[in-house]
Coordinates of C-alpha atoms in Angstrom, one line a residue:
M1 CA -34.4 -27.3 29.4
I2 CA -35.2 -25.3 26.3
N3 CA -33.6 -21.9 25.9
H4 CA -36.9 -20.0 25.4
T5 CA -35.2 -16.6 25.3
L6 CA -33.2 -17.6 22.2
K7 CA -36.2 -19.5 20.7
R8 CA -38.5 -16.5 21.0
R9 CA -35.9 -14.2 19.5
L10 CA -35.5 -16.5 16.5
E11 CA -39.2 -16.8 16.1
S12 CA -39.6 -13.0 16.0
V13 CA -36.7 -11.7 13.9
V14 CA -35.1 -14.7 12.0
L15 CA -37.3 -17.7 11.1
P16 CA -40.1 -15.7 9.3
Y17 CA -37.4 -14.4 6.9
V18 CA -35.5 -17.6 5.9
Q19 CA -36.4 -20.4 3.5
M20 CA -37.8 -23.6 4.9
P21 CA -37.8 -22.5 8.6
A22 CA -39.0 -25.9 9.7
Q23 CA -35.4 -27.2 9.4
Y24 CA -34.3 -24.9 12.2
V25 CA -37.0 -25.4 14.9
G26 CA -36.6 -29.0 16.0
G27 CA -39.6 -30.7 17.6
E28 CA -39.6 -33.7 15.2
R29 CA -41.1 -37.1 16.1
N30 CA -38.7 -39.3 18.2
I31 CA -36.3 -36.5 19.3
V32 CA -34.8 -36.8 22.8
V33 CA -35.0 -33.7 24.9
K34 CA -33.3 -33.9 28.3
N35 CA -32.9 -31.4 31.1
H36 CA -29.3 -30.2 31.1
D37 CA -29.4 -29.9 34.9
E38 CA -30.1 -33.6 35.2
V39 CA -27.2 -34.9 33.1
T40 CA -23.5 -34.6 33.7
G41 CA -22.4 -34.4 30.0
R42 CA -23.7 -32.5 27.0
L43 CA -22.8 -33.5 23.4
A44 CA -23.7 -31.6 20.2
I45 CA -23.6 -34.0 17.2
G46 CA -23.1 -31.9 14.1
F47 CA -23.2 -32.5 10.4
P48 CA -21.5 -29.9 8.3
D49 CA -24.2 -29.7 5.6
A50 CA -27.8 -28.8 5.3
Y51 CA -30.5 -30.4 7.5
T52 CA -31.9 -32.3 4.5
I53 CA -28.5 -34.1 4.0
G54 CA -27.6 -34.6 7.6
M55 CA -30.9 -36.1 8.6
S56 CA -30.5 -38.6 5.8
H57 CA -27.2 -39.8 7.3
H58 CA -27.5 -43.1 9.1
G59 CA -24.4 -42.5 11.2
L60 CA -25.9 -39.5 12.9
Q61 CA -29.0 -41.4 13.9
V62 CA -26.8 -44.2 15.3
L63 CA -24.6 -41.9 17.5
Y64 CA -27.5 -39.8 18.6
S65 CA -29.3 -43.0 19.8
L66 CA -26.2 -44.4 21.3
I67 CA -25.5 -41.4 23.6
N68 CA -29.1 -40.7 24.5
R69 CA -29.5 -44.3 25.8
R70 CA -27.3 -43.1 28.7
D71 CA -28.9 -41.3 31.6
D72 CA -25.8 -39.2 32.3
W73 CA -25.4 -37.7 28.8
C74 CA -27.6 -35.9 26.3
A75 CA -26.9 -35.7 22.6
E76 CA -28.4 -32.9 20.5
R77 CA -28.2 -32.1 16.8
V78 CA -26.9 -29.2 14.8
F79 CA -26.5 -28.6 11.0
T80 CA -25.0 -26.0 8.8
P81 CA -27.5 -23.2 8.3
W82 CA -28.1 -22.0 4.7
P83 CA -26.5 -18.6 3.8
D84 CA -29.8 -16.8 4.4
M85 CA -30.1 -18.2 7.9
E86 CA -26.4 -17.5 8.6
A87 CA -26.8 -13.9 7.5
K88 CA -29.8 -13.4 9.9
L89 CA -28.0 -15.0 12.8
R90 CA -25.0 -12.7 12.2
E91 CA -27.3 -9.7 11.7
Y92 CA -28.8 -10.1 15.2
D93 CA -25.7 -11.5 16.8
L94 CA -27.4 -14.8 17.6
P95 CA -25.4 -18.1 18.0
L96 CA -25.7 -21.4 16.2
Y97 CA -27.8 -23.7 18.4
T98 CA -29.0 -27.3 18.7
L99 CA -32.4 -28.2 17.6
E100 CA -33.5 -30.0 20.8
T101 CA -33.0 -27.2 23.3
F102 CA -31.9 -24.1 21.4
T103 CA -28.6 -24.2 23.3
P104 CA -25.6 -22.4 21.7
L105 CA -22.7 -24.7 20.7
S106 CA -20.3 -23.0 23.1
E107 CA -22.2 -24.3 26.1
F108 CA -21.7 -28.0 25.3
D109 CA -18.9 -30.1 26.7
V110 CA -18.2 -31.8 23.3
V111 CA -19.1 -30.8 19.8
G112 CA -18.6 -33.8 17.4
L113 CA -18.7 -33.3 13.7
S114 CA -18.9 -36.0 11.0
L115 CA -16.6 -35.1 8.0
Q116 CA -18.2 -36.8 5.0
Y117 CA -17.2 -34.7 2.0
E118 CA -14.1 -32.6 1.5
I119 CA -15.8 -29.8 -0.4
S120 CA -17.9 -29.2 2.7
S121 CA -14.9 -28.2 4.8
P122 CA -15.8 -24.4 4.9
N123 CA -19.1 -25.4 6.5
V124 CA -17.2 -26.7 9.5
L125 CA -15.7 -23.2 10.0
T126 CA -19.2 -21.7 9.7
M127 CA -20.5 -23.9 12.4
I128 CA -17.5 -23.4 14.8
D129 CA -17.6 -19.6 14.3
L130 CA -21.4 -19.2 14.6
G131 CA -21.3 -21.5 17.6
G132 CA -19.2 -19.0 19.5
I133 CA -16.1 -21.2 19.6
P134 CA -12.6 -20.0 18.6
L135 CA -11.7 -21.3 15.1
E136 CA -8.2 -22.4 15.8
A137 CA -7.8 -25.3 18.2
E138 CA -4.7 -23.7 19.8
D139 CA -6.8 -20.6 20.8
R140 CA -9.2 -22.5 23.1
T141 CA -9.1 -23.0 26.8
M142 CA -10.9 -25.6 29.0
A143 CA -13.9 -23.2 28.9
D144 CA -14.5 -24.2 25.3
P145 CA -16.0 -27.5 24.1
L146 CA -13.9 -30.3 22.8
L147 CA -14.0 -30.2 19.0
L148 CA -14.1 -33.8 17.9
A149 CA -14.1 -35.0 14.3
G150 CA -14.9 -38.4 12.7
G151 CA -15.9 -39.7 9.3
P152 CA -14.1 -40.7 6.1
C153 CA -12.4 -37.3 5.7
C154 CA -10.4 -38.1 8.8
Q155 CA -8.4 -40.7 6.8
N156 CA -6.3 -37.8 5.9
P157 CA -6.9 -35.5 8.8
E158 CA -4.2 -32.9 7.9
P159 CA -6.3 -30.4 5.9
M160 CA -8.6 -29.8 8.8
A161 CA -6.1 -30.4 11.6
D162 CA -5.9 -26.8 12.7
Y163 CA -9.5 -26.6 13.6
F164 CA -10.1 -29.8 15.7
D165 CA -8.8 -30.8 19.1
V166 CA -9.2 -34.6 18.4
M167 CA -9.8 -36.5 15.2
V168 CA -10.9 -40.2 15.1
T169 CA -10.7 -42.8 12.4
G170 CA -12.6 -46.0 12.2
D171 CA -15.9 -46.9 14.0
G172 CA -17.5 -44.1 16.0
E173 CA -19.6 -46.2 18.4
P174 CA -16.7 -47.4 20.7
A175 CA -14.7 -44.1 20.4
L176 CA -17.3 -41.4 21.0
P177 CA -18.5 -42.4 24.5
V178 CA -15.1 -43.0 26.0
I179 CA -13.6 -39.7 24.7
C180 CA -16.7 -37.8 25.9
D181 CA -16.3 -39.4 29.4
A182 CA -12.6 -38.7 29.6
W183 CA -13.0 -35.1 28.5
L184 CA -15.8 -34.4 30.9
K185 CA -13.6 -35.7 33.8
L186 CA -10.7 -33.5 32.7
R187 CA -13.1 -30.4 32.5
Q188 CA -14.4 -31.1 35.9
E189 CA -10.9 -31.3 37.3
A190 CA -10.0 -28.0 35.7
R191 CA -13.0 -26.1 37.0
L192 CA -12.1 -23.3 39.4
P193 CA -14.0 -22.9 42.8
D194 CA -16.3 -20.3 41.3
G195 CA -17.2 -22.6 38.4
S196 CA -15.1 -20.8 35.8
Y197 CA -11.9 -21.9 34.0
T198 CA -8.4 -20.5 33.8
P199 CA -8.3 -17.9 31.0
G200 CA -5.5 -16.7 28.7
E201 CA -2.3 -18.4 28.0
A202 CA -2.4 -20.4 31.2
G203 CA -5.8 -21.7 30.2
R204 CA -4.5 -22.7 26.7
R205 CA -1.6 -24.6 28.3
E206 CA -4.0 -26.3 30.7
R207 CA -6.1 -27.5 27.7
E208 CA -3.0 -28.7 25.9
D209 CA -2.1 -30.9 28.8
A210 CA -5.6 -32.3 29.0
L211 CA -5.5 -33.1 25.3
A212 CA -2.2 -34.9 25.8
K213 CA -3.9 -37.2 28.3
I214 CA -6.6 -38.0 25.8
A215 CA -4.0 -38.8 23.1
A216 CA -2.0 -41.0 25.5
E217 CA -5.0 -42.9 26.7
F218 CA -6.8 -43.7 23.4
E219 CA -4.8 -45.1 20.5
F220 CA -7.5 -43.9 18.0
A221 CA -7.5 -40.2 19.3
Y222 CA -5.4 -38.1 17.0
V223 CA -4.5 -34.7 18.5
P224 CA -3.0 -32.7 15.6
R225 CA -1.3 -30.1 17.6
F226 CA 1.2 -32.8 18.9
Y227 CA 2.5 -33.5 15.4
T228 CA 4.6 -31.0 13.4
P229 CA 4.9 -31.7 9.7
E230 CA 8.3 -31.2 8.0
Y231 CA 8.7 -30.4 4.3
V232 CA 11.3 -31.0 1.6
D233 CA 10.8 -29.8 -2.0
G234 CA 7.2 -28.8 -1.3
R235 CA 6.1 -32.2 0.1
V236 CA 5.8 -33.7 3.6
S237 CA 9.0 -35.5 4.5
A238 CA 8.1 -36.4 8.1
N239 CA 5.3 -35.7 10.6
P240 CA 7.0 -36.3 14.0
R241 CA 5.4 -35.9 17.4
N242 CA 6.5 -32.9 19.4
R243 CA 6.1 -34.5 22.8
D244 CA 7.0 -38.0 24.0
D245 CA 3.8 -38.8 25.9
V246 CA 1.7 -39.2 22.7
P247 CA 1.8 -42.1 20.3
E248 CA 3.9 -42.0 17.1
T249 CA 1.0 -43.3 14.9
I250 CA -2.7 -43.5 15.3
A251 CA -4.8 -46.7 15.2
P252 CA -8.4 -47.0 14.0
S253 CA -11.3 -47.5 16.4
V254 CA -12.9 -50.9 15.7
I255 CA -16.1 -52.6 16.7
S256 CA -15.5 -56.4 17.1
D257 CA -19.2 -57.4 17.5
L258 CA -21.4 -55.3 15.2
D259 CA -24.5 -57.4 16.1
G260 CA -24.0 -56.4 19.7
I261 CA -24.3 -52.7 18.9
P262 CA -28.0 -51.7 19.1
L263 CA -29.5 -50.2 15.9
P264 CA -31.5 -47.0 16.2
T265 CA -35.1 -48.2 16.3
A266 CA -36.7 -44.8 16.9
P267 CA -35.1 -42.7 14.2
I268 CA -36.1 -39.0 14.1
V269 CA -38.8 -38.3 11.5
P270 CA -38.2 -34.8 9.9
Y271 CA -41.0 -32.4 9.2
V272 CA -39.5 -31.5 5.8
K273 CA -38.6 -33.7 2.8
C274 CA -35.0 -35.0 3.1
V275 CA -32.8 -36.7 0.6
H276 CA -33.7 -40.1 2.1
D277 CA -37.2 -40.4 3.7
R278 CA -37.0 -44.0 4.8
I279 CA -35.8 -46.4 7.5
A280 CA -32.1 -47.3 7.1
I281 CA -30.8 -50.6 8.6
E282 CA -27.1 -51.4 8.4
I283 CA -26.8 -55.1 7.8
M284 CA -23.0 -55.4 7.4
R285 CA -20.0 -53.2 7.9
G286 CA -17.0 -53.7 5.7
C287 CA -16.7 -55.4 2.3
P288 CA -15.4 -58.9 1.3
H289 CA -13.7 -57.4 -1.8
L290 CA -10.5 -55.4 -2.0
C291 CA -11.0 -53.0 -4.9
R292 CA -7.9 -50.9 -5.4
F293 CA -9.7 -47.6 -5.9
C294 CA -12.0 -47.9 -3.0
Q295 CA -11.3 -46.1 0.3
S296 CA -14.3 -47.4 2.1
T297 CA -13.3 -51.1 1.8
V298 CA -10.0 -50.2 3.5
I299 CA -11.3 -48.0 6.3
K300 CA -14.3 -50.2 7.2
R301 CA -12.3 -53.5 7.7
P302 CA -12.7 -56.0 9.1
L303 CA -16.0 -57.5 7.7
R304 CA -18.7 -57.7 10.3
I305 CA -22.4 -58.7 10.0
R306 CA -25.6 -58.5 11.8
E307 CA -27.9 -61.5 12.2
V308 CA -31.1 -61.8 10.2
D309 CA -33.3 -61.7 13.3
T310 CA -31.5 -58.6 14.6
I311 CA -32.2 -56.8 11.3
V312 CA -35.8 -57.8 10.9
D313 CA -36.7 -57.0 14.6
A314 CA -35.0 -53.6 14.3
A315 CA -36.8 -52.8 11.1
L316 CA -40.2 -53.7 12.5
E317 CA -39.7 -51.7 15.6
S318 CA -38.4 -48.7 13.5
Y319 CA -41.5 -49.0 11.3
R320 CA -43.8 -48.9 14.3
N321 CA -42.0 -45.8 15.6
T322 CA -42.0 -43.9 12.4
G323 CA -44.6 -45.1 9.9
Y324 CA -42.2 -44.9 7.0
N325 CA -43.3 -47.0 4.0
E326 CA -39.8 -47.8 2.8
I327 CA -36.9 -49.7 4.4
S328 CA -33.4 -49.6 2.9
V329 CA -30.8 -52.2 3.8
L330 CA -27.3 -50.6 4.0
S331 CA -23.8 -51.9 3.4
L332 CA -21.0 -51.4 0.9
S333 CA -22.1 -54.4 -1.0
S334 CA -25.5 -55.6 0.3
S335 CA -25.8 -58.7 -2.0
D336 CA -22.6 -60.0 -0.5
Y337 CA -24.2 -60.2 2.9
P338 CA -23.9 -64.0 3.7
H339 CA -27.6 -64.5 4.5
F340 CA -28.9 -62.1 1.8
E341 CA -31.6 -64.2 0.2
P342 CA -33.2 -65.4 3.5
L343 CA -33.0 -61.8 4.8
I344 CA -34.8 -60.3 1.9
R345 CA -37.4 -63.0 1.9
R346 CA -38.1 -62.4 5.6
L347 CA -38.3 -58.7 5.1
H348 CA -40.8 -59.1 2.3
E349 CA -42.8 -61.6 4.3
V350 CA -43.1 -59.2 7.2
F351 CA -43.5 -55.9 5.4
R352 CA -45.4 -56.5 2.1
P353 CA -48.7 -57.0 4.1
L354 CA -48.0 -53.6 5.7
G355 CA -47.4 -51.9 2.3
V356 CA -43.7 -51.2 3.1
N357 CA -41.2 -51.4 0.3
I358 CA -37.7 -52.9 0.7
T359 CA -34.8 -51.3 -1.2
V360 CA -31.3 -52.6 -1.7
P361 CA -29.1 -49.7 -3.0
S362 CA -25.7 -51.5 -3.3
L363 CA -25.8 -54.6 -5.4
R364 CA -22.7 -56.4 -6.6
V365 CA -22.5 -57.5 -10.2
N366 CA -22.0 -61.3 -10.3
D367 CA -23.8 -64.4 -11.4
Q368 CA -26.2 -63.9 -8.4
L369 CA -27.5 -60.8 -10.2
R370 CA -29.4 -62.9 -12.6
S371 CA -31.8 -64.0 -9.9
L372 CA -31.8 -60.9 -7.8
P373 CA -34.4 -58.8 -9.7
E374 CA -37.2 -61.3 -8.9
L375 CA -36.1 -61.2 -5.2
I376 CA -35.9 -57.5 -4.8
G377 CA -38.6 -56.3 -7.2
S378 CA -41.7 -54.5 -6.0
D379 CA -44.6 -52.5 -7.4
R380 CA -42.8 -49.2 -6.6
R381 CA -39.2 -50.2 -7.6
R382 CA -38.7 -49.6 -11.3
S383 CA -35.0 -48.7 -11.6
L384 CA -31.9 -50.9 -11.0
T385 CA -28.6 -49.3 -9.8
L386 CA -25.3 -51.0 -10.4
A387 CA -21.7 -50.0 -10.1
P388 CA -19.5 -51.9 -12.7
E389 CA -16.9 -49.0 -12.3
V390 CA -15.2 -49.9 -15.6
A391 CA -16.5 -51.6 -18.8
R392 CA -13.6 -54.0 -19.8
D393 CA -12.6 -57.2 -18.2
D394 CA -8.8 -56.4 -18.2
M395 CA -9.3 -53.1 -16.5
R396 CA -11.6 -54.7 -13.9
E397 CA -8.7 -57.1 -13.2
Q398 CA -6.5 -54.1 -12.7
I399 CA -8.8 -52.4 -10.2
R400 CA -9.6 -55.8 -8.6
K401 CA -13.3 -55.7 -9.2
K402 CA -13.8 -59.1 -10.6
I403 CA -17.1 -59.0 -12.4
K404 CA -18.2 -60.0 -15.9
N405 CA -20.2 -58.1 -18.5
S406 CA -22.1 -61.3 -19.2
D407 CA -23.4 -61.4 -15.6
L408 CA -24.2 -57.6 -15.8
I409 CA -26.2 -57.9 -19.1
E410 CA -28.1 -61.1 -18.1
G411 CA -28.9 -59.5 -14.7
C412 CA -30.4 -56.5 -16.5
R413 CA -32.3 -58.8 -18.7
A414 CA -33.8 -60.5 -15.7
A415 CA -34.6 -57.0 -14.2
F416 CA -36.5 -56.0 -17.4
Q417 CA -38.4 -59.3 -17.3
N418 CA -39.4 -58.5 -13.7
G419 CA -40.9 -55.1 -14.4
F420 CA -37.8 -52.9 -14.0
E421 CA -37.8 -50.0 -16.6
S422 CA -34.4 -48.4 -16.3
V423 CA -30.8 -49.0 -15.2
K424 CA -28.3 -46.6 -13.7
L425 CA -24.6 -47.6 -14.0
Y426 CA -21.7 -46.0 -12.1
F427 CA -18.4 -45.7 -13.9
M428 CA -15.1 -43.9 -13.3
C429 CA -12.8 -42.2 -15.8
G430 CA -9.2 -41.2 -15.2
L431 CA -8.1 -44.4 -13.5
P432 CA -4.4 -45.3 -13.7
G433 CA -3.6 -46.8 -17.1
E434 CA -6.9 -45.8 -18.7
R435 CA -7.1 -46.2 -22.5
Q436 CA -9.4 -45.0 -25.1
V437 CA -10.9 -48.4 -25.4
D438 CA -11.9 -48.2 -21.8
L439 CA -14.0 -45.1 -22.6
D440 CA -15.4 -46.9 -25.6
G441 CA -16.5 -49.7 -23.4
I442 CA -18.6 -47.4 -21.1
V443 CA -20.8 -46.3 -24.0
D444 CA -20.9 -49.8 -25.6
L445 CA -22.0 -51.5 -22.4
A446 CA -24.7 -48.9 -21.7
E447 CA -26.0 -49.3 -25.2
A448 CA -25.9 -53.1 -25.0
I449 CA -28.1 -53.0 -21.9
A450 CA -30.5 -50.6 -23.6
T451 CA -30.8 -53.0 -26.5
V452 CA -31.5 -55.9 -24.1
G453 CA -34.5 -53.8 -22.9
K454 CA -35.7 -53.7 -26.4
E455 CA -35.4 -57.4 -26.8
V456 CA -37.5 -57.9 -23.6
N457 CA -40.1 -55.1 -23.9
G458 CA -40.0 -54.0 -27.5
R459 CA -38.3 -50.6 -26.9
N460 CA -34.8 -49.5 -25.8
A461 CA -34.5 -49.3 -22.0
R462 CA -33.5 -46.1 -20.3
V463 CA -29.9 -46.4 -19.2
T464 CA -27.9 -43.7 -17.4
A465 CA -24.1 -44.0 -17.3
S466 CA -23.0 -41.8 -14.5
V467 CA -19.2 -41.2 -14.9
S468 CA -17.2 -39.8 -12.0
N469 CA -13.7 -38.5 -12.2
F470 CA -11.3 -40.7 -10.3
V471 CA -9.5 -39.2 -7.3
P472 CA -6.7 -41.3 -5.8
K473 CA -7.7 -41.4 -2.1
A474 CA -5.6 -41.9 1.0
H475 CA -5.1 -45.5 2.3
T476 CA -5.8 -47.2 -1.1
P477 CA -3.3 -48.9 -3.3
Y478 CA -3.7 -46.1 -5.8
Q479 CA -2.7 -43.4 -3.2
W480 CA 0.7 -43.0 -4.9
N481 CA -0.8 -42.1 -8.2
G482 CA -1.4 -38.6 -9.4
M483 CA -4.8 -37.4 -10.6
Q484 CA -5.5 -36.8 -14.2
S485 CA -5.5 -33.2 -15.5
R486 CA -8.4 -30.9 -16.2
E487 CA -7.6 -31.2 -19.9
Y488 CA -7.8 -35.0 -19.9
F489 CA -11.1 -35.1 -18.1
A490 CA -12.6 -32.5 -20.5
W491 CA -11.4 -34.5 -23.5
A492 CA -12.7 -37.8 -22.0
H493 CA -16.2 -36.4 -21.3
K494 CA -16.5 -34.9 -24.8
Y495 CA -15.4 -38.2 -26.3
L496 CA -18.0 -40.2 -24.3
Y497 CA -20.8 -37.8 -25.3
S498 CA -19.7 -38.1 -29.0
R499 CA -19.9 -41.9 -29.1
R500 CA -23.5 -42.2 -27.9
T501 CA -25.9 -43.5 -30.7
I502 CA -29.0 -44.6 -28.8
R503 CA -31.2 -41.7 -27.5
S504 CA -32.5 -43.6 -24.4
V505 CA -28.8 -43.8 -23.2
N506 CA -27.8 -40.8 -21.1
I507 CA -24.2 -40.0 -20.3
K508 CA -23.8 -37.9 -17.1
C509 CA -20.2 -36.8 -16.2
H510 CA -19.4 -35.3 -12.9
D511 CA -18.2 -31.7 -12.7
I512 CA -14.5 -31.5 -13.4
E513 CA -13.7 -28.5 -11.1
T514 CA -15.5 -30.1 -8.2
S515 CA -13.5 -33.4 -8.7
L516 CA -10.2 -31.5 -8.9
L517 CA -11.0 -29.5 -5.7
E518 CA -11.9 -32.8 -4.0
G519 CA -8.5 -34.1 -5.0
V520 CA -6.7 -31.1 -3.5
L521 CA -8.6 -31.3 -0.3
S522 CA -8.4 -35.1 0.1
R523 CA -4.7 -35.4 -0.7
G524 CA -3.4 -32.2 0.9
D525 CA -1.2 -31.7 3.9
R526 CA -1.6 -29.3 6.8
R527 CA -0.9 -26.3 4.7
T528 CA -4.2 -26.9 2.9
G529 CA -6.1 -25.7 6.0
K530 CA -5.0 -22.2 5.1
A531 CA -6.6 -22.4 1.7
I532 CA -9.8 -23.7 3.3
R533 CA -9.9 -20.8 5.7
L534 CA -9.2 -18.3 2.9
A535 CA -12.0 -19.7 0.8
W536 CA -14.4 -19.6 3.8
E537 CA -13.4 -16.0 4.6
R538 CA -14.1 -15.1 1.0
G539 CA -17.6 -16.6 1.1
A540 CA -17.4 -20.3 0.4
R541 CA -20.6 -21.8 1.8
M542 CA -22.5 -25.0 1.0
D543 CA -20.1 -25.8 -1.8
G544 CA -21.3 -29.4 -2.0
W545 CA -24.3 -27.9 -3.7
T546 CA -23.5 -27.1 -7.4
E547 CA -25.4 -23.8 -7.4
H548 CA -23.2 -22.5 -4.5
L549 CA -19.8 -23.6 -5.7
D550 CA -17.5 -21.0 -7.1
P551 CA -14.4 -22.8 -8.3
E552 CA -12.5 -19.7 -9.1
R553 CA -12.8 -18.6 -5.4
W554 CA -11.2 -21.9 -4.4
W555 CA -8.4 -21.8 -7.0
T556 CA -7.5 -18.3 -5.9
A557 CA -7.5 -19.3 -2.3
I558 CA -5.3 -22.3 -3.0
E559 CA -2.8 -20.1 -4.9
D560 CA -2.8 -17.5 -2.2
A561 CA -2.1 -20.2 0.4
G562 CA 1.1 -21.0 -1.6
L563 CA 0.0 -24.5 -2.6
D564 CA 1.5 -26.1 -5.7
V565 CA -1.4 -28.0 -7.3
Q566 CA 0.8 -29.8 -9.8
N567 CA 3.0 -31.1 -7.0
L568 CA 0.2 -31.9 -4.6
L569 CA -2.4 -33.4 -6.9
H570 CA -1.1 -34.4 -10.3
D571 CA 2.5 -35.6 -9.7
K572 CA 2.8 -39.2 -8.5
Y573 CA 4.6 -40.2 -5.3
E574 CA 7.3 -42.8 -5.4
L575 CA 6.6 -45.9 -3.4
M576 CA 8.9 -45.1 -0.6
D577 CA 7.9 -41.4 -0.3
K578 CA 6.4 -40.1 2.9
L579 CA 2.7 -39.4 2.4
P580 CA 0.8 -36.6 4.4
W581 CA -1.4 -39.2 6.1
D582 CA 1.1 -42.0 6.8
H583 CA 0.8 -41.5 10.6
V584 CA -2.8 -42.6 10.5
N585 CA -3.0 -46.4 10.3
V586 CA -5.5 -48.7 8.7
K587 CA -6.3 -52.4 8.9
F588 CA -3.5 -54.4 7.0
G589 CA -1.4 -51.2 6.9
R590 CA 1.0 -49.6 4.4
T591 CA 2.8 -52.9 3.6
Y592 CA -0.3 -54.4 2.1
L593 CA -1.0 -51.2 0.1
E594 CA 2.6 -51.2 -1.3
K595 CA 2.2 -54.8 -2.5
E596 CA -1.0 -54.0 -4.2
Q597 CA 0.4 -50.9 -5.9
T598 CA 3.4 -52.9 -7.1
R599 CA 1.1 -55.6 -8.6
A600 CA -1.1 -52.9 -10.2
T601 CA 2.0 -51.3 -11.8
I602 CA 3.0 -54.6 -13.3
Q603 CA -0.5 -55.3 -14.6
L604 CA -0.7 -51.9 -16.2
A605 CA 2.6 -52.5 -18.0
D606 CA 1.2 -55.8 -19.4
M607 CA -2.1 -54.1 -20.4
A608 CA -0.2 -51.4 -22.3
A609 CA 2.0 -54.0 -24.1
A610 CA -1.1 -55.9 -25.2
I611 CA -2.6 -53.0 -27.1

């Protein structure tokens, strides 16, 4: 059931005048188009970024496939349009629509958005507004779709709380279908005899009561309107519920049997080049390690795996359905998959005769790294990517990433011996207790690896040290720490550049303003939502793309919203302080995080005394 009227209008007055129109027309291989008259529920799955980013996100393909396996629901895709497309839609008063049937977002039962990156928050408002849905959750009635959010940014749901009806933490596969079914039932019960819904204040109250039933039924469904933050001295002091029939705290949604969740074996093949043009197969969810800086290891617990046969069979079926010549195995730490070696050997055995490359993007640095290059090498793979995070053993003990430089260097030696030509290393600066010697270590380690390349191949290897600015994230042991200042990061970056002596070593530091804004948006409370809206109203669009980000627009919006950046971002919390996200629970919970933060504080004191 394609909306041909809207499609023809787009083809005549919009698509000829925007860049890369193929991203707005749908019709790709393996899409699922259903007749809306033959299903009972309609879901729009949205990704608040460009098509080329969203179509590279494995989670979108998983949920799209999951819902479309059902006969009674359809799932369709929508992405944030680029500013030129947005301008044309507004010029001709046309709505944002899904790619499968050109249906406006306002006509769906549920609109689910995946919140992956804080800086993309204004894109959410663009999609809601262009979709013809009231921006503020409290202004909607049962005539409007349910606005549902998931993804890592929901670990602190407060900055976007005003704009969503329900926010979910944890795994999306068990949560999305049951919430969709429950909301559809509530909408059907609220429908008036003529097919319409109660308007005005009565309609808004009716929607609030329906949302209360969702919150009461599902422990992982956070409905922000039922929690009212309280503040003392500029910080959250409590976040109590404002009605008794909703839970005090929110639990994560968890899959117990990952192997039992079908993988998407007919992923959509875009017409345009995307960030990742390949088959992605998730082999494991969670991580066996407990790094103190890492939010993903906390929110993806417990550790769950897929069986080798499940992975290989899904990869082969995906290849037959797409023709891609590259398969990427996904997890937080792929080489920690318990059957890693037999899996990779099986994949090579099946796919090398077909000319298909196998990539492993997330390798752990340990003694196993010395043998991995031979296992994962290929004719097309010439660069090895590793994440040592820090460069000194005592700081690694502090962050609980127990790796050794000797393993890292010998693993790179083996890579160069097996045809690899370059190495990319991921580091952080600004960690709690960071010292100048830790910065020295980043450059020293990168140059030591470049020298190993010369020992093997007669010339210094190309080594890139990519240095990110540490942001203390919610639900990590470091969540009580403040973020380093703009001045510190500027000094640290300059110092790193100054110490480089080998030309083949490249130091790339992340943009400071982007990192600071990420800190504000990831650590903020509900008042941060006003700053997001002000930035959006003043033109913030696609700010995850460097060429579109205007930091000054953001800092002005943050100031005009009355936020104290020093208090919110840079000042530490005491261990017993209330945090803006405390009402959202994670596996192990706050007690574990408190113990880890206490241990980290003691270790930092010992490190400082040892200098």
